[in-house]
Amino acid sequence: MESAPPAPGALSWRLSSHPITLLTFLAFRISSLLVYLFGVIFTDNMVMIFIITILLLATDFYYLKNIAGRRLVGLRWWNEVDPSSGESHWVFESSEPGTKDVNPTDSRFFWLAIYSQPILWVALAILAILRFKFMWLPLVAIALTLTVTNTLAFSRCDKFSQASNLAGSALYSGNLAGNLASSMVSRMFTFGRN
């Protein structure tokens, strides 16, 4: 008997449009947690576990922000600093509507991994406090900072993208711009006659 193929959007990496990007993204997301949780099995050196976990978190942060987000869901963000005032602000970028079709499987994996990672690190922080392992809290705080930053940035980037797509589709679909222009011109001419 042959098994039925998975439905579109199912959590199967085989349905991904970018399977290498997806698997690398998931590997970085999972590896920092695994090193933190099981590193003590392989070594008693806390500093080594700390350094490897930080390197994996930093690599995950970079890969997610610059590669995985753009390829999997068509979103990217970065921080710019205004040289005159010194103020920083986030800049959001999304693919043009119609130029990139986001694969439902890629999207589900992406958003599930984005939102579950900070939750897992919060649970590990609570566990460290309950077990009186306060020496691990700085590492968990760094992990939370990096994962929450990416989560917030991509959430805002997605909202920005949806708002941009909605405004663009409202303006260009149904010839809304032409209808607005013609109604404004006709009102000007009828107003002039009265």
Coordinates of C-alpha atoms in Angstrom, one line a residue:
M1 CA 0.0 0.0 0.0
E2 CA 1.2 3.4 -0.9
S3 CA 0.8 6.2 1.7
A4 CA -0.9 9.4 0.6
P5 CA 1.4 12.3 -0.1
P6 CA 1.3 15.0 2.7
A7 CA -1.1 17.9 2.2
P8 CA 0.3 21.3 1.2
G9 CA 1.3 23.2 4.3
A10 CA 2.0 20.0 6.3
L11 CA 5.0 19.9 8.5
S12 CA 7.1 17.8 6.1
W13 CA 10.4 19.3 5.0
R14 CA 10.0 17.4 1.7
L15 CA 7.3 19.9 0.7
S16 CA 9.6 22.9 1.2
S17 CA 10.5 25.1 -1.7
H18 CA 14.0 25.6 -0.1
P19 CA 14.7 22.4 1.8
I20 CA 18.4 23.1 2.4
T21 CA 17.6 26.5 3.8
L22 CA 14.8 25.1 5.9
L23 CA 16.9 22.3 7.3
T24 CA 19.8 24.6 8.1
F25 CA 17.5 27.0 9.8
L26 CA 16.0 24.3 11.9
A27 CA 19.4 22.8 12.7
F28 CA 20.6 26.2 14.0
R29 CA 17.4 26.7 16.0
I30 CA 17.6 23.3 17.6
S31 CA 21.4 22.9 18.1
S32 CA 21.7 25.8 20.6
L33 CA 19.0 24.2 22.8
L34 CA 20.6 20.8 22.5
V35 CA 24.0 22.0 23.5
Y36 CA 22.6 23.9 26.4
L37 CA 20.5 20.9 27.6
F38 CA 22.9 18.0 26.9
G39 CA 26.3 19.6 26.9
V40 CA 27.0 18.5 30.4
I41 CA 26.8 14.9 29.3
F42 CA 29.8 15.3 27.1
T43 CA 31.9 17.8 29.2
D44 CA 32.0 19.3 32.6
N45 CA 33.4 22.5 31.3
M46 CA 30.7 25.1 31.7
V47 CA 32.7 27.7 29.8
M48 CA 32.9 25.5 26.7
I49 CA 29.1 24.9 26.8
F50 CA 28.6 28.6 27.2
I51 CA 30.8 29.5 24.3
I52 CA 29.4 26.9 21.9
T53 CA 25.8 27.8 22.8
I54 CA 26.6 31.5 22.2
L55 CA 28.2 30.8 18.9
L56 CA 25.2 28.7 17.8
L57 CA 22.8 31.4 18.9
A58 CA 24.7 34.1 17.1
T59 CA 24.9 32.0 13.9
D60 CA 21.1 31.3 14.2
F61 CA 20.4 35.0 14.7
Y62 CA 22.5 35.9 11.6
Y63 CA 21.2 33.1 9.4
L64 CA 17.5 33.7 10.3
K65 CA 17.8 37.5 9.9
N66 CA 19.7 37.5 6.6
I67 CA 19.0 34.3 4.8
A68 CA 16.2 32.1 6.1
G69 CA 13.6 34.9 6.6
R70 CA 14.1 36.1 3.0
R71 CA 14.1 32.7 1.4
L72 CA 11.4 31.0 3.4
V73 CA 8.8 33.8 3.9
G74 CA 10.1 36.7 1.8
L75 CA 10.9 38.9 4.9
R76 CA 14.0 40.7 6.0
W77 CA 14.8 43.3 8.6
W78 CA 17.8 45.3 9.7
N79 CA 18.7 48.2 12.0
E80 CA 19.9 51.6 10.7
V81 CA 21.4 54.4 12.7
D82 CA 20.8 58.0 11.7
P83 CA 24.4 59.5 11.6
S84 CA 23.2 63.0 12.5
S85 CA 21.0 62.2 15.5
G86 CA 22.4 58.8 16.5
E87 CA 18.9 57.3 16.7
S88 CA 18.4 53.8 15.5
H89 CA 15.3 52.3 13.8
W90 CA 14.3 49.0 12.3
V91 CA 13.9 48.8 8.5
F92 CA 11.6 46.1 7.1
E93 CA 11.8 44.6 3.7
S94 CA 9.3 42.2 2.0
S95 CA 9.2 40.6 -1.4
E96 CA 7.0 42.4 -3.9
P97 CA 3.5 40.9 -4.1
G98 CA 3.3 38.4 -7.0
T99 CA 7.0 38.0 -7.3
K100 CA 7.4 35.4 -4.6
D101 CA 4.9 32.8 -3.7
V102 CA 5.5 31.7 -0.1
N103 CA 5.3 28.0 0.3
P104 CA 2.8 27.1 3.1
T105 CA 5.1 24.5 4.5
D106 CA 8.1 26.9 4.7
S107 CA 5.8 29.5 6.3
R108 CA 4.5 27.1 9.0
F109 CA 7.9 25.8 9.9
F110 CA 9.3 29.3 10.0
W111 CA 6.6 30.8 12.2
L112 CA 6.4 27.8 14.5
A113 CA 10.2 27.9 15.0
I114 CA 10.2 31.7 15.5
Y115 CA 7.6 31.7 18.2
S116 CA 8.5 28.4 20.0
Q117 CA 12.2 29.3 20.5
P118 CA 11.6 32.1 23.0
I119 CA 9.0 30.1 24.9
L120 CA 11.5 27.2 25.3
W121 CA 14.2 29.6 26.6
V122 CA 11.8 31.1 29.1
A123 CA 10.9 27.6 30.3
L124 CA 14.7 26.9 30.6
A125 CA 15.1 30.1 32.6
I126 CA 12.4 29.0 35.0
L127 CA 13.9 25.6 35.3
A128 CA 17.3 27.1 36.1
I129 CA 15.8 29.2 38.8
L130 CA 13.9 26.3 40.3
R131 CA 17.0 24.1 40.3
F132 CA 19.1 26.9 41.8
K133 CA 21.4 26.9 38.7
F134 CA 21.9 30.7 38.7
M135 CA 25.2 30.4 36.8
W136 CA 23.2 29.5 33.7
L137 CA 20.9 32.5 33.8
P138 CA 23.3 34.9 31.9
L139 CA 23.4 32.4 29.0
V140 CA 19.6 32.1 29.0
A141 CA 19.3 35.9 29.1
I142 CA 21.5 36.2 26.0
A143 CA 19.5 33.5 24.3
L144 CA 16.2 35.2 25.1
T145 CA 17.6 38.6 23.9
L146 CA 18.6 37.2 20.5
T147 CA 15.5 35.1 20.0
V148 CA 13.0 37.7 21.2
T149 CA 14.6 40.3 19.0
N150 CA 14.2 38.2 15.9
T151 CA 10.7 37.2 16.9
L152 CA 9.6 40.8 17.4
A153 CA 11.4 42.1 14.3
F154 CA 9.9 39.4 12.0
S155 CA 6.4 39.9 13.5
R156 CA 6.6 43.6 12.8
C157 CA 8.1 42.9 9.4
D158 CA 5.2 40.6 8.6
K159 CA 2.6 43.2 9.7
F160 CA 4.4 45.8 7.6
S161 CA 4.4 43.4 4.7
Q162 CA 0.7 42.7 5.0
A163 CA -0.2 46.4 5.4
S164 CA 1.9 47.2 2.3
N165 CA 0.4 44.4 0.3
L166 CA -3.1 45.5 1.4
A167 CA -2.5 49.1 0.4
G168 CA -0.9 48.1 -2.9
S169 CA -3.7 45.7 -3.8
A170 CA -6.3 48.2 -2.9
L171 CA -4.6 50.9 -5.0
Y172 CA -4.0 48.7 -8.1
S173 CA -6.7 46.1 -8.1
G174 CA -10.0 47.0 -9.5
N175 CA -8.5 50.1 -11.1
L176 CA -9.1 51.9 -7.8
A177 CA -6.6 54.6 -8.7
G178 CA -8.3 55.3 -12.0
N179 CA -11.7 55.4 -10.4
L180 CA -10.6 57.9 -7.7
A181 CA -8.9 60.1 -10.3
S182 CA -11.9 60.2 -12.6
S183 CA -14.3 60.9 -9.8
M184 CA -12.1 63.7 -8.5
V185 CA -12.0 65.2 -12.0
S186 CA -15.7 64.9 -12.6
R187 CA -16.4 66.5 -9.2
M188 CA -14.2 69.4 -10.1
F189 CA -16.1 70.0 -13.3
T190 CA -19.5 69.6 -11.7
F191 CA -18.5 71.9 -8.8
G192 CA -17.4 74.6 -11.4
R193 CA -20.8 74.5 -13.1
N194 CA -22.8 75.2 -9.8

